[in-house]
Amino acid sequence: MKVGLAKLGTRSTLFLGIAFGSTHAMAQARPLPGNDVQQIYQRLLPQIDKIAAFDHHAHPGYSDDPDVDAMAAPPNATEALRTRDDNPELAVAAKALFGYPYSDLTPEHAKWLLDKKKQLKAQLTGTAYFDSILDKLNIETSVANRAMMADYLDPKRFVWVFFADSFMWPFNNAHETARNADEGVYIPLQEKMLQRWMQPETVSKLPAHFSAYLTFISRVLEDNAKRGGIAMKFEVAYFRPTTFSDPSSTQAEEIYQRYIAGGIPSEKEYRTFQDFIFRYLVQEGGRLHLPVHIHTAVGIGDYFNLSQSNIMNLESVLRDPRYASTTFVMIHGGYPPEREAIWLAAMKNVYLDSSFGELAQYPAAFKDTLKMWLETFPDKVTFGTDCFPYNEVLGAEESYWLGVKSSRMALAAALAEMVSEGEITEPRALELAHAYLHDTAVKLYGGRVR
Ligand SMILES: [Zn+2]
């Protein structure tokens, strides 16, 4: 309370000075939008559609490409309503992108879409096909959060965010894998990823000594940055709780030396080791100017544990001054407790990405999420689609469309309400739209992206 009041004096003096023609609203804020809200929305939406976007979180690629992610959806996982592949909006997406003439996706109709995409891919060779998708959606640049980059993605339009989790699973993972059916899918893929990081380093087996293991990790990070990686990503919430203790390097070293040659660590030993490695990676992210992306939301798979992976578990790491030089991007903004999560962005180095929120919710609900964020820390929130190839018919293309269309609509609606309620002016609304869709994220990478 006191802080806000103390600031008020200076702010109102400034406010009087720039009253007319300023980008700040003149009137006292009102609790309900006026009758003009629909018109303001209609004015804002076409201008928002024209903003070339930076997609801060996406998994572009073809459905038969195993590198679109470092993990895979467990078989038969329960999907929430809007993310099911029978969502009729996906037929609308296919119509908008490819002129799909049907309003459903029955197998006979879906064949039209498969043939159409095949024909386009034959015409648009190399990287041209996916560039054309970004062009249709007015996405200037998209993150490609993938295990490895694909040669069919244009490095000028798609920037790589690589995965850093696998360094936390170097031991015998028999217990880890047996925990439930989902981990049975995830953990072997982490083992595979760790093997893949070893190949370019021409390491055939993990080092016998802990200090050499840390050197190996740093070398992979440095090499990935040289190969175009702009950030590292953790999906650790799928694999273990996101509560990280603060062990010493001696503790981590003892565990490494005990188990690197064999034997199964206890759960407590494994967690202690991982807690140290996670913090090591976070620190390296600061040294190497590689922002740290962390999955912070509910996730796929019936065993995904919401309370153990709650974004607020990360608060002790995010607010630790030792990591002040590391930039954190909270992927999916902590959804569903995204209301609490926005206050983490009070830290100057913490940002929230809205991807998945716009797919898990319909635009009417996602609008409220965005509005609450824009009313709190508008300069700390970024746009992402979390696009992913659903299957052979419904690809990253339709998924991009749903994400970008939903986000632009919800953004226009949130800003229209804020204007109508007297919180901001229309010019200010458009500034906030540019920041959210493009500028804020691009600034995090120091000129490496546009
Ligand atoms: Zn994702």
Short mmCIF file of C-alpha atoms and ligand atoms in Angstrom, two decimals:
data_model
loop_
_atom_site.label_atom_id
_atom_site.label_comp_id
_atom_site.label_asym_id
_atom_site.label_seq_id
_atom_site.Cartn_x
_atom_site.Cartn_y
_atom_site.Cartn_z
CA MET A 1 0.00 0.00 0.00
CA LYS A 2 2.55 2.54 1.20
CA VAL A 3 4.75 2.07 -1.84
CA GLY A 4 1.96 2.93 -4.26
CA LEU A 5 0.93 6.04 -2.34
CA ALA A 6 4.50 7.27 -2.04
CA LYS A 7 4.88 7.13 -5.80
CA LEU A 8 1.58 8.85 -6.49
CA GLY A 9 2.89 12.37 -5.87
CA THR A 10 5.47 12.33 -8.63
CA ARG A 11 3.23 10.44 -11.00
CA SER A 12 0.28 12.88 -10.80
CA THR A 13 2.59 15.87 -11.40
CA LEU A 14 3.85 14.14 -14.51
CA PHE A 15 0.29 13.26 -15.47
CA LEU A 16 -0.89 16.92 -15.39
CA GLY A 17 2.04 17.93 -17.54
CA ILE A 18 1.22 15.59 -20.38
CA ALA A 19 -2.56 15.49 -20.03
CA PHE A 20 -3.57 16.30 -23.60
CA GLY A 21 -2.43 14.03 -26.37
CA SER A 22 -0.76 11.76 -23.84
CA THR A 23 -1.05 8.01 -24.04
CA HIS A 24 -2.47 7.82 -20.51
CA ALA A 25 -6.22 7.70 -19.93
CA MET A 26 -7.76 10.92 -18.62
CA ALA A 27 -10.78 9.67 -16.73
CA GLN A 28 -10.98 7.75 -13.50
CA ALA A 29 -11.17 4.04 -14.26
CA ARG A 30 -14.66 2.53 -14.29
CA PRO A 31 -15.61 -1.00 -13.21
CA LEU A 32 -17.65 -1.87 -16.33
CA PRO A 33 -17.01 -1.36 -20.04
CA GLY A 34 -19.31 1.09 -21.82
CA ASN A 35 -21.47 0.57 -24.90
CA ASP A 36 -18.47 1.51 -27.05
CA VAL A 37 -16.49 -1.66 -26.19
CA GLN A 38 -17.60 -3.57 -29.31
CA GLN A 39 -16.66 -0.64 -31.59
CA ILE A 40 -13.28 -0.24 -29.93
CA TYR A 41 -12.69 -3.99 -30.40
CA GLN A 42 -13.62 -3.69 -34.09
CA ARG A 43 -11.17 -0.80 -34.48
CA LEU A 44 -8.31 -2.49 -32.61
CA LEU A 45 -8.50 -5.99 -34.12
CA PRO A 46 -7.51 -5.13 -37.72
CA GLN A 47 -4.60 -3.04 -36.42
CA ILE A 48 -3.51 -5.89 -34.14
CA ASP A 49 -3.75 -8.32 -37.07
CA LYS A 50 -1.24 -6.11 -38.92
CA ILE A 51 1.44 -6.39 -36.19
CA ALA A 52 4.13 -8.84 -37.34
CA ALA A 53 4.47 -11.20 -34.39
CA PHE A 54 7.36 -12.94 -32.65
CA ASP A 55 6.09 -16.36 -31.51
CA HIS A 56 7.98 -16.95 -28.28
CA HIS A 57 7.00 -20.62 -27.86
CA ALA A 58 6.21 -23.11 -30.61
CA HIS A 59 7.09 -26.60 -31.83
CA PRO A 60 7.00 -26.29 -35.63
CA GLY A 61 7.57 -29.36 -37.76
CA TYR A 62 5.92 -32.25 -39.56
CA SER A 63 4.01 -34.86 -37.57
CA ASP A 64 6.45 -37.63 -38.53
CA ASP A 65 9.46 -35.61 -37.30
CA PRO A 66 10.53 -36.99 -33.89
CA ASP A 67 12.62 -33.86 -33.18
CA VAL A 68 9.65 -31.48 -32.71
CA ASP A 69 10.09 -32.05 -28.97
CA ALA A 70 12.51 -33.79 -26.61
CA MET A 71 9.58 -35.68 -25.10
CA ALA A 72 6.44 -37.27 -26.53
CA ALA A 73 2.80 -37.39 -25.48
CA PRO A 74 2.10 -40.60 -23.60
CA PRO A 75 -0.36 -42.84 -25.46
CA ASN A 76 -4.06 -42.36 -24.70
CA ALA A 77 -3.51 -39.17 -22.66
CA THR A 78 -6.68 -37.26 -21.75
CA GLU A 79 -7.00 -34.00 -23.67
CA ALA A 80 -9.04 -31.02 -22.47
CA LEU A 81 -11.96 -30.07 -24.72
CA ARG A 82 -10.44 -27.42 -26.98
CA THR A 83 -7.15 -29.25 -27.57
CA ARG A 84 -8.85 -32.43 -28.87
CA ASP A 85 -8.30 -33.08 -32.54
CA ASP A 86 -12.07 -33.07 -33.16
CA ASN A 87 -12.26 -29.34 -32.28
CA PRO A 88 -14.33 -27.95 -35.19
CA GLU A 89 -12.24 -24.75 -35.12
CA LEU A 90 -9.43 -26.78 -36.71
CA ALA A 91 -11.57 -27.21 -39.85
CA VAL A 92 -11.91 -23.42 -39.91
CA ALA A 93 -8.11 -23.21 -39.65
CA ALA A 94 -7.72 -25.56 -42.62
CA LYS A 95 -10.20 -23.44 -44.59
CA ALA A 96 -8.35 -20.21 -43.79
CA LEU A 97 -4.90 -21.63 -44.60
CA PHE A 98 -5.61 -24.02 -47.47
CA GLY A 99 -9.14 -23.32 -48.74
CA TYR A 100 -10.46 -26.54 -47.15
CA PRO A 101 -14.01 -26.85 -48.46
CA TYR A 102 -15.60 -28.86 -45.61
CA SER A 103 -16.71 -27.94 -42.11
CA ASP A 104 -15.76 -31.24 -40.48
CA LEU A 105 -12.72 -33.50 -40.51
CA THR A 106 -14.19 -36.92 -41.30
CA PRO A 107 -11.56 -39.25 -42.80
CA GLU A 108 -13.02 -38.88 -46.34
CA HIS A 109 -12.90 -35.08 -46.08
CA ALA A 110 -9.53 -35.03 -44.33
CA LYS A 111 -8.03 -36.76 -47.37
CA TRP A 112 -8.60 -33.52 -49.32
CA LEU A 113 -6.46 -31.67 -46.78
CA LEU A 114 -3.68 -34.27 -46.87
CA ASP A 115 -3.56 -34.11 -50.67
CA LYS A 116 -3.57 -30.32 -50.67
CA LYS A 117 -0.66 -30.11 -48.25
CA LYS A 118 1.26 -32.71 -50.23
CA GLN A 119 0.78 -30.67 -53.39
CA LEU A 120 1.90 -27.44 -51.69
CA LYS A 121 4.99 -29.08 -50.20
CA ALA A 122 5.93 -30.30 -53.69
CA GLN A 123 5.70 -26.70 -54.99
CA LEU A 124 7.25 -24.97 -51.98
CA THR A 125 10.47 -26.89 -51.58
CA GLY A 126 13.22 -26.52 -48.97
CA THR A 127 12.26 -23.99 -46.33
CA ALA A 128 9.59 -22.26 -48.44
CA TYR A 129 6.62 -24.29 -47.17
CA PHE A 130 6.93 -23.31 -43.49
CA ASP A 131 7.93 -19.74 -44.41
CA SER A 132 4.65 -19.51 -46.32
CA ILE A 133 2.71 -20.59 -43.21
CA LEU A 134 4.35 -17.84 -41.13
CA ASP A 135 3.59 -15.33 -43.90
CA LYS A 136 -0.11 -16.30 -43.93
CA LEU A 137 -0.31 -15.76 -40.16
CA ASN A 138 1.79 -12.59 -40.08
CA ILE A 139 4.39 -14.19 -37.79
CA GLU A 140 7.75 -12.60 -38.58
CA THR A 141 9.82 -15.01 -36.48
CA SER A 142 8.92 -18.12 -34.51
CA VAL A 143 10.79 -19.95 -31.81
CA ALA A 144 11.35 -23.58 -32.74
CA ASN A 145 11.52 -25.32 -29.36
CA ARG A 146 12.78 -28.61 -30.71
CA ALA A 147 15.21 -31.40 -29.81
CA MET A 148 17.22 -30.46 -32.91
CA MET A 149 16.60 -28.06 -35.76
CA ALA A 150 15.22 -29.31 -39.07
CA ASP A 151 16.69 -28.44 -42.47
CA TYR A 152 13.17 -27.59 -43.72
CA LEU A 153 12.90 -24.66 -41.28
CA ASP A 154 14.43 -21.37 -42.44
CA PRO A 155 16.97 -20.21 -39.80
CA LYS A 156 16.08 -16.58 -40.63
CA ARG A 157 12.47 -17.16 -39.58
CA PHE A 158 12.75 -19.98 -37.02
CA VAL A 159 15.06 -19.64 -34.02
CA TRP A 160 16.10 -22.64 -31.98
CA VAL A 161 15.37 -23.10 -28.28
CA PHE A 162 17.02 -26.34 -27.19
CA PHE A 163 16.24 -28.61 -24.22
CA ALA A 164 18.46 -28.72 -21.13
CA ASP A 165 16.66 -31.26 -18.92
CA SER A 166 18.59 -34.37 -19.90
CA PHE A 167 21.73 -33.34 -17.98
CA MET A 168 19.72 -34.08 -14.83
CA TRP A 169 19.29 -37.81 -15.68
CA PRO A 170 22.78 -39.28 -16.12
CA PHE A 171 22.40 -42.30 -13.80
CA ASN A 172 20.55 -45.61 -13.92
CA ASN A 173 16.92 -44.47 -14.27
CA ALA A 174 15.17 -47.75 -13.43
CA HIS A 175 13.24 -46.20 -10.50
CA GLU A 176 12.52 -42.98 -12.40
CA THR A 177 11.12 -44.81 -15.41
CA ALA A 178 8.97 -47.19 -13.34
CA ARG A 179 7.09 -44.46 -11.45
CA ASN A 180 4.15 -44.46 -13.87
CA ALA A 181 3.29 -45.03 -17.53
CA ASP A 182 4.01 -41.39 -18.48
CA GLU A 183 7.54 -41.47 -17.00
CA GLY A 184 8.00 -44.76 -18.86
CA VAL A 185 7.71 -42.68 -22.06
CA TYR A 186 9.52 -39.52 -20.90
CA ILE A 187 12.64 -40.72 -19.10
CA PRO A 188 14.03 -42.98 -21.86
CA LEU A 189 13.71 -39.96 -24.19
CA GLN A 190 15.83 -37.91 -21.75
CA GLU A 191 18.46 -40.66 -21.79
CA LYS A 192 18.40 -40.53 -25.59
CA MET A 193 18.75 -36.72 -25.55
CA LEU A 194 21.78 -36.92 -23.25
CA GLN A 195 23.36 -39.42 -25.66
CA ARG A 196 22.71 -37.00 -28.53
CA TRP A 197 24.48 -34.15 -26.70
CA MET A 198 27.48 -36.42 -26.32
CA GLN A 199 27.88 -37.05 -30.07
CA PRO A 200 29.01 -33.58 -31.22
CA GLU A 201 31.36 -33.42 -28.22
CA THR A 202 32.85 -36.75 -29.36
CA VAL A 203 32.29 -38.16 -25.91
CA SER A 204 31.41 -41.86 -26.00
CA LYS A 205 30.65 -42.12 -22.30
CA LEU A 206 29.96 -39.67 -19.49
CA PRO A 207 33.08 -38.44 -17.68
CA ALA A 208 34.26 -40.35 -14.63
CA HIS A 209 34.70 -37.13 -12.65
CA PHE A 210 32.06 -34.63 -11.64
CA SER A 211 34.09 -31.55 -12.58
CA ALA A 212 34.50 -32.96 -16.10
CA TYR A 213 30.74 -33.56 -16.25
CA LEU A 214 30.09 -29.88 -15.49
CA THR A 215 32.62 -28.91 -18.18
CA PHE A 216 30.82 -31.19 -20.63
CA ILE A 217 27.47 -29.50 -19.82
CA SER A 218 28.95 -26.03 -20.36
CA ARG A 219 30.50 -27.07 -23.66
CA VAL A 220 27.17 -28.36 -24.97
CA LEU A 221 25.49 -25.07 -23.99
CA GLU A 222 28.24 -23.03 -25.68
CA ASP A 223 28.11 -25.15 -28.83
CA ASN A 224 24.31 -24.97 -28.98
CA ALA A 225 24.55 -21.18 -28.75
CA LYS A 226 27.06 -21.21 -31.62
CA ARG A 227 24.68 -23.38 -33.64
CA GLY A 228 21.98 -20.73 -33.31
CA GLY A 229 20.36 -21.67 -30.00
CA ILE A 230 18.89 -18.52 -28.40
CA ALA A 231 17.66 -20.04 -25.12
CA MET A 232 17.51 -23.25 -23.12
CA LYS A 233 14.24 -24.86 -22.17
CA PHE A 234 13.23 -27.03 -19.22
CA GLU A 235 10.20 -29.30 -19.26
CA VAL A 236 11.30 -30.66 -15.90
CA ALA A 237 7.78 -30.30 -14.47
CA TYR A 238 6.82 -33.41 -16.46
CA PHE A 239 9.53 -35.49 -14.84
CA ARG A 240 9.77 -34.47 -11.16
CA PRO A 241 8.56 -31.83 -8.68
CA THR A 242 9.75 -28.28 -9.38
CA THR A 243 10.82 -27.63 -5.79
CA PHE A 244 14.60 -27.20 -5.90
CA SER A 245 16.74 -27.44 -2.78
CA ASP A 246 20.14 -25.77 -2.64
CA PRO A 247 22.78 -28.51 -2.21
CA SER A 248 26.52 -27.87 -2.21
CA SER A 249 28.74 -28.97 -5.07
CA THR A 250 30.38 -31.43 -2.66
CA GLN A 251 27.03 -33.14 -2.07
CA ALA A 252 26.37 -33.33 -5.83
CA GLU A 253 29.89 -34.55 -6.50
CA GLU A 254 29.60 -37.39 -3.93
CA ILE A 255 26.40 -38.63 -5.57
CA TYR A 256 27.90 -38.38 -9.07
CA GLN A 257 31.01 -40.32 -8.10
CA ARG A 258 28.89 -42.97 -6.38
CA TYR A 259 26.49 -43.65 -9.29
CA ILE A 260 28.04 -42.63 -12.59
CA ALA A 261 29.58 -46.09 -13.08
CA GLY A 262 26.44 -47.97 -11.99
CA GLY A 263 23.94 -48.57 -9.19
CA ILE A 264 20.52 -46.98 -8.69
CA PRO A 265 20.39 -43.77 -6.62
CA SER A 266 17.59 -43.38 -4.08
CA GLU A 267 14.95 -40.81 -4.98
CA LYS A 268 16.41 -38.41 -2.39
CA GLU A 269 19.94 -38.76 -3.77
CA TYR A 270 18.74 -38.28 -7.34
CA ARG A 271 16.75 -35.16 -6.45
CA THR A 272 19.68 -33.65 -4.55
CA PHE A 273 21.95 -34.17 -7.54
CA GLN A 274 19.36 -32.75 -9.97
CA ASP A 275 18.73 -29.70 -7.77
CA PHE A 276 22.41 -28.82 -8.04
CA ILE A 277 22.53 -29.39 -11.82
CA PHE A 278 19.38 -27.31 -12.38
CA ARG A 279 20.93 -24.38 -10.49
CA TYR A 280 24.20 -24.84 -12.37
CA LEU A 281 22.34 -24.61 -15.69
CA VAL A 282 20.43 -21.53 -14.53
CA GLN A 283 23.70 -19.84 -13.60
CA GLU A 284 25.28 -20.79 -16.93
CA GLY A 285 22.24 -19.27 -18.66
CA GLY A 286 23.28 -15.95 -17.12
CA ARG A 287 26.94 -16.31 -18.05
CA LEU A 288 26.21 -17.31 -21.65
CA HIS A 289 23.26 -14.92 -22.21
CA LEU A 290 20.97 -17.86 -22.84
CA PRO A 291 17.55 -17.06 -21.31
CA VAL A 292 16.06 -19.94 -19.36
CA HIS A 293 12.60 -21.07 -20.52
CA ILE A 294 10.70 -23.22 -18.03
CA HIS A 295 7.44 -25.10 -18.69
CA THR A 296 5.11 -23.78 -16.00
CA ALA A 297 1.56 -24.99 -16.53
CA VAL A 298 -0.53 -28.08 -16.36
CA GLY A 299 0.83 -30.55 -18.92
CA ILE A 300 -0.25 -33.49 -21.01
CA GLY A 301 -0.46 -36.97 -19.53
CA ASP A 302 -2.86 -38.23 -16.88
CA TYR A 303 -0.10 -38.38 -14.25
CA PHE A 304 1.03 -34.76 -14.59
CA ASN A 305 1.09 -33.56 -10.96
CA LEU A 306 -0.25 -30.02 -10.74
CA SER A 307 0.60 -29.31 -7.12
CA GLN A 308 4.15 -30.66 -7.38
CA SER A 309 4.79 -28.60 -10.52
CA ASN A 310 3.02 -25.40 -9.42
CA ILE A 311 4.83 -22.35 -10.82
CA MET A 312 5.03 -20.86 -7.33
CA ASN A 313 7.44 -23.67 -6.37
CA LEU A 314 10.01 -21.82 -8.47
CA GLU A 315 9.71 -18.60 -6.49
CA SER A 316 12.77 -19.32 -4.32
CA VAL A 317 14.90 -19.74 -7.47
CA LEU A 318 13.44 -16.76 -9.35
CA ARG A 319 13.83 -14.38 -6.42
CA ASP A 320 17.36 -15.52 -5.63
CA PRO A 321 19.77 -12.60 -6.23
CA ARG A 322 22.49 -15.07 -7.31
CA TYR A 323 20.52 -15.51 -10.55
CA ALA A 324 19.88 -11.83 -11.24
CA SER A 325 21.85 -12.01 -14.49
CA THR A 326 19.77 -14.91 -15.82
CA THR A 327 16.65 -14.05 -17.82
CA PHE A 328 13.73 -16.38 -17.03
CA VAL A 329 10.74 -16.95 -19.30
CA MET A 330 7.89 -18.72 -17.60
CA ILE A 331 6.47 -20.68 -20.52
CA HIS A 332 2.64 -20.90 -20.40
CA GLY A 333 2.61 -18.30 -17.61
CA GLY A 334 1.92 -20.84 -14.87
CA TYR A 335 -1.62 -21.60 -16.09
CA PRO A 336 -3.97 -22.26 -14.30
CA PRO A 337 -2.60 -20.24 -11.32
CA GLU A 338 -1.58 -17.50 -13.79
CA ARG A 339 -3.13 -14.89 -11.52
CA GLU A 340 -0.51 -15.49 -8.81
CA ALA A 341 2.20 -16.06 -11.43
CA ILE A 342 2.11 -12.53 -12.85
CA TRP A 343 3.54 -11.22 -9.57
CA LEU A 344 6.73 -13.23 -10.18
CA ALA A 345 7.34 -10.79 -13.05
CA ALA A 346 8.02 -8.13 -10.44
CA MET A 347 11.55 -9.54 -10.67
CA LYS A 348 13.31 -7.55 -13.40
CA ASN A 349 14.66 -10.72 -15.02
CA VAL A 350 11.38 -12.70 -15.06
CA TYR A 351 8.92 -12.74 -17.99
CA LEU A 352 5.67 -14.62 -18.61
CA ASP A 353 4.79 -16.29 -21.92
CA SER A 354 1.07 -16.74 -22.62
CA SER A 355 1.27 -19.76 -24.95
CA PHE A 356 -1.08 -22.70 -24.29
CA GLY A 357 -3.34 -20.43 -22.20
CA GLU A 358 -4.95 -19.40 -25.50
CA LEU A 359 -5.52 -23.06 -26.44
CA ALA A 360 -6.58 -24.42 -23.05
CA GLN A 361 -9.13 -21.60 -22.79
CA TYR A 362 -11.51 -20.15 -25.36
CA PRO A 363 -10.82 -16.50 -26.30
CA ALA A 364 -13.53 -15.20 -23.95
CA ALA A 365 -11.69 -16.65 -20.95
CA PHE A 366 -8.15 -16.07 -22.25
CA LYS A 367 -9.09 -12.39 -22.68
CA ASP A 368 -9.48 -12.15 -18.89
CA THR A 369 -6.04 -13.71 -18.34
CA LEU A 370 -4.39 -11.26 -20.72
CA LYS A 371 -6.27 -8.28 -19.31
CA MET A 372 -5.21 -9.09 -15.75
CA TRP A 373 -1.57 -9.47 -16.89
CA LEU A 374 -1.64 -6.26 -18.97
CA GLU A 375 -3.09 -4.39 -15.99
CA THR A 376 -0.24 -5.61 -13.77
CA PHE A 377 3.09 -5.86 -15.65
CA PRO A 378 2.30 -5.10 -19.32
CA ASP A 379 6.00 -4.89 -20.18
CA LYS A 380 6.72 -8.42 -18.90
CA VAL A 381 4.35 -10.59 -20.95
CA THR A 382 5.00 -12.17 -24.34
CA PHE A 383 3.00 -13.99 -27.02
CA GLY A 384 3.42 -17.63 -28.03
CA THR A 385 1.26 -20.24 -29.73
CA ASP A 386 2.67 -23.55 -28.43
CA CYS A 387 1.88 -24.88 -31.91
CA PHE A 388 2.50 -28.60 -32.29
CA PRO A 389 1.74 -31.10 -35.07
CA TYR A 390 -1.32 -32.92 -33.69
CA ASN A 391 -1.29 -35.70 -36.31
CA GLU A 392 -0.84 -36.36 -40.02
CA VAL A 393 -3.94 -34.32 -40.96
CA LEU A 394 -3.90 -31.55 -38.38
CA GLY A 395 -0.41 -30.19 -38.32
CA ALA A 396 1.61 -27.38 -36.79
CA GLU A 397 -0.02 -25.23 -39.51
CA GLU A 398 -3.57 -25.44 -38.09
CA SER A 399 -2.18 -25.29 -34.57
CA TYR A 400 -0.29 -22.05 -35.35
CA TRP A 401 -3.50 -20.60 -36.80
CA LEU A 402 -5.58 -21.42 -33.72
CA GLY A 403 -2.92 -19.98 -31.39
CA VAL A 404 -2.29 -16.77 -33.26
CA LYS A 405 -5.94 -16.05 -34.09
CA SER A 406 -7.08 -16.74 -30.53
CA SER A 407 -4.33 -14.56 -29.08
CA ARG A 408 -4.95 -11.60 -31.38
CA MET A 409 -8.72 -11.71 -30.71
CA ALA A 410 -8.30 -12.02 -26.95
CA LEU A 411 -5.71 -9.22 -26.99
CA ALA A 412 -8.02 -6.88 -28.92
CA ALA A 413 -10.87 -7.72 -26.53
CA ALA A 414 -8.76 -7.21 -23.38
CA LEU A 415 -7.46 -3.87 -24.64
CA ALA A 416 -10.94 -2.76 -25.80
CA GLU A 417 -12.26 -3.30 -22.30
CA MET A 418 -9.32 -1.44 -20.78
CA VAL A 419 -9.93 1.51 -23.11
CA SER A 420 -13.67 1.49 -22.55
CA GLU A 421 -13.18 1.29 -18.77
CA GLY A 422 -11.01 4.39 -18.86
CA GLU A 423 -7.74 2.65 -17.93
CA ILE A 424 -5.76 3.46 -21.09
CA THR A 425 -6.15 5.33 -24.38
CA GLU A 426 -6.36 3.64 -27.76
CA PRO A 427 -2.82 4.72 -28.78
CA ARG A 428 -1.51 3.22 -25.54
CA ALA A 429 -3.50 0.04 -26.26
CA LEU A 430 -1.64 -0.33 -29.55
CA GLU A 431 1.71 0.22 -27.83
CA LEU A 432 0.85 -2.58 -25.43
CA ALA A 433 -0.19 -4.79 -28.36
CA HIS A 434 3.17 -4.26 -30.09
CA ALA A 435 5.02 -5.00 -26.86
CA TYR A 436 3.10 -8.23 -26.20
CA LEU A 437 3.11 -9.57 -29.76
CA HIS A 438 6.70 -8.67 -30.65
CA ASP A 439 8.86 -6.08 -28.94
CA THR A 440 9.18 -7.36 -25.36
CA ALA A 441 10.33 -10.84 -26.40
CA VAL A 442 12.70 -9.62 -29.12
CA LYS A 443 14.48 -7.34 -26.63
CA LEU A 444 15.42 -10.35 -24.47
CA TYR A 445 17.81 -11.69 -27.11
CA GLY A 446 20.09 -8.71 -27.58
CA GLY A 447 19.78 -8.38 -31.36
CA ARG A 448 19.92 -12.13 -32.14
CA VAL A 449 16.26 -12.18 -33.26
CA ARG A 450 13.87 -9.75 -34.88
ZN ZN B 1 5.44 -26.29 -25.74
#
